[in-house]
C-alpha cells in the first residue's frame, strides 16, 4: 500500500528518498475543508480588526499615526495570509506570482515593507502615508486579479471618466 501511495504521490515507488521542500509543505498543509475555512475566517477577521483598529488609532495624538501604520500593515498581512488557508501555501504562492498578478504582488509586498521602513527607519511621515495609500491600491488591485474581468472593468471605467473630464474641460 505504501508503494501505491508513493507512486500516486509522484515519488515513483522510491520510498527511501526524502521528499523535497514543496512536497513536505504540501503534506504538512493537509487540513480538512472545515479547518481551512475556519482558519481563513479567523485570519481574515484578525486582519479586518487590525485594519479598523489602525484607522481608529489614527485620531490619537502623537502616536496615532505610528499605531495606524503598524495595525493597518499588520491587517493587510493577516488578510493576505488568510488566503493561504483556502488553497494551501504552495498553490497560493504559485498563483500570487502568476504572470497576470506578479506585478501587483511585488508592488504590494514592496509597499508593505516600505511603509514600515518609512515609519520606523526613515521617520518620514509624508512618505509613510504615500506608501500606505499605494499599499491599499496595490492590495485592491491584487484582490481584483482573482475576479474575472474585474481589472478590465476598472480600467475601462477610469478611462471613460478621464475622457469625460477631458471633454468637459474642452467645452
Tab-separated table of C-alpha atoms in Angstrom, residues 12-89:
chain	number	residue	atom	x	y	z
A	12	UNK	CA	7.785	6.639	-8.465
A	13	UNK	CA	7.958	3.917	-5.858
A	14	UNK	CA	11.197	5.146	-4.305
A	15	UNK	CA	10.093	5.047	-0.670
A	16	UNK	CA	13.572	5.666	0.696
A	17	UNK	CA	14.010	9.091	-0.902
A	18	UNK	CA	13.308	12.168	1.168
A	19	UNK	CA	10.571	14.461	-0.130
A	20	UNK	CA	11.597	17.830	-1.475
A	21	UNK	CA	10.573	21.073	0.192
A	22	UNK	CA	7.403	21.561	-1.859
A	23	UNK	CA	6.175	18.035	-1.114
A	24	UNK	CA	6.940	18.480	2.581
A	25	UNK	CA	4.961	21.739	2.725
A	26	UNK	CA	2.070	20.165	0.822
A	27	UNK	CA	1.978	17.186	3.166
A	28	UNK	CA	2.170	19.440	6.220
A	29	UNK	CA	-0.706	21.575	4.994
A	30	UNK	CA	-3.318	18.871	4.608
A	31	UNK	CA	-6.180	20.348	6.570
A	32	UNK	CA	-9.825	19.467	6.275
A	33	UNK	CA	-12.031	21.890	4.362
A	34	UNK	CA	-13.795	22.886	7.566
A	35	UNK	CA	-10.484	23.672	9.265
A	36	UNK	CA	-9.332	25.647	6.223
A	37	UNK	CA	-12.487	27.760	6.225
A	38	UNK	CA	-12.176	28.365	9.957
A	39	UNK	CA	-8.515	29.349	9.603
A	40	UNK	CA	-9.394	31.667	6.732
A	41	UNK	CA	-12.230	33.282	8.701
A	42	UNK	CA	-10.148	33.773	11.850
A	43	UNK	CA	-7.130	35.156	9.980
A	44	UNK	CA	-9.305	37.421	7.816
A	45	UNK	CA	-11.186	38.579	10.924
A	46	UNK	CA	-7.919	39.445	12.643
A	47	UNK	CA	-6.813	41.308	9.512
A	48	UNK	CA	-10.017	43.325	9.298
A	49	UNK	CA	-9.943	44.019	13.046
A	50	UNK	CA	-6.329	45.238	12.855
A	51	UNK	CA	-7.121	47.491	9.887
A	52	UNK	CA	-10.138	49.012	11.642
A	53	UNK	CA	-8.158	49.382	14.863
A	54	UNK	CA	-5.446	51.148	12.891
A	55	UNK	CA	-7.942	53.625	11.454
A	56	UNK	CA	-9.336	54.254	14.958
A	57	UNK	CA	-5.812	54.838	16.307
A	58	UNK	CA	-5.183	57.426	13.608
A	59	UNK	CA	-7.017	60.010	15.700
A	60	UNK	CA	-4.859	59.549	18.810
A	61	UNK	CA	-2.441	62.415	19.494
A	62	UNK	CA	1.291	61.877	18.936
A	63	UNK	CA	1.408	58.064	18.498
A	64	UNK	CA	-1.745	57.727	16.419
A	65	UNK	CA	-0.021	57.752	13.043
A	66	UNK	CA	2.528	55.133	14.069
A	67	UNK	CA	-0.175	52.857	15.503
A	68	UNK	CA	-2.245	53.323	12.353
A	69	UNK	CA	0.668	52.294	10.157
A	70	UNK	CA	1.512	49.258	12.262
A	71	UNK	CA	-2.056	47.987	12.623
A	72	UNK	CA	-3.028	48.727	9.021
A	73	UNK	CA	0.028	46.938	7.648
A	74	UNK	CA	-0.441	44.039	10.070
A	75	UNK	CA	-4.085	43.850	8.996
A	76	UNK	CA	-3.091	43.628	5.334
A	77	UNK	CA	-0.536	40.918	6.107
A	78	UNK	CA	-3.127	38.881	8.057
A	79	UNK	CA	-5.699	39.323	5.299
A	80	UNK	CA	-3.186	38.156	2.732
A	81	UNK	CA	-2.136	35.228	4.914
A	82	UNK	CA	-5.765	34.158	5.332
A	83	UNK	CA	-5.906	33.090	1.694
A	84	UNK	CA	-3.145	30.574	2.371
A	85	UNK	CA	-5.699	28.524	4.306
A	86	UNK	CA	-8.075	28.167	1.385
A	87	UNK	CA	-5.684	26.966	-1.307
A	88	UNK	CA	-2.693	25.864	0.668
A	89	UNK	CA	0.574	27.773	0.880
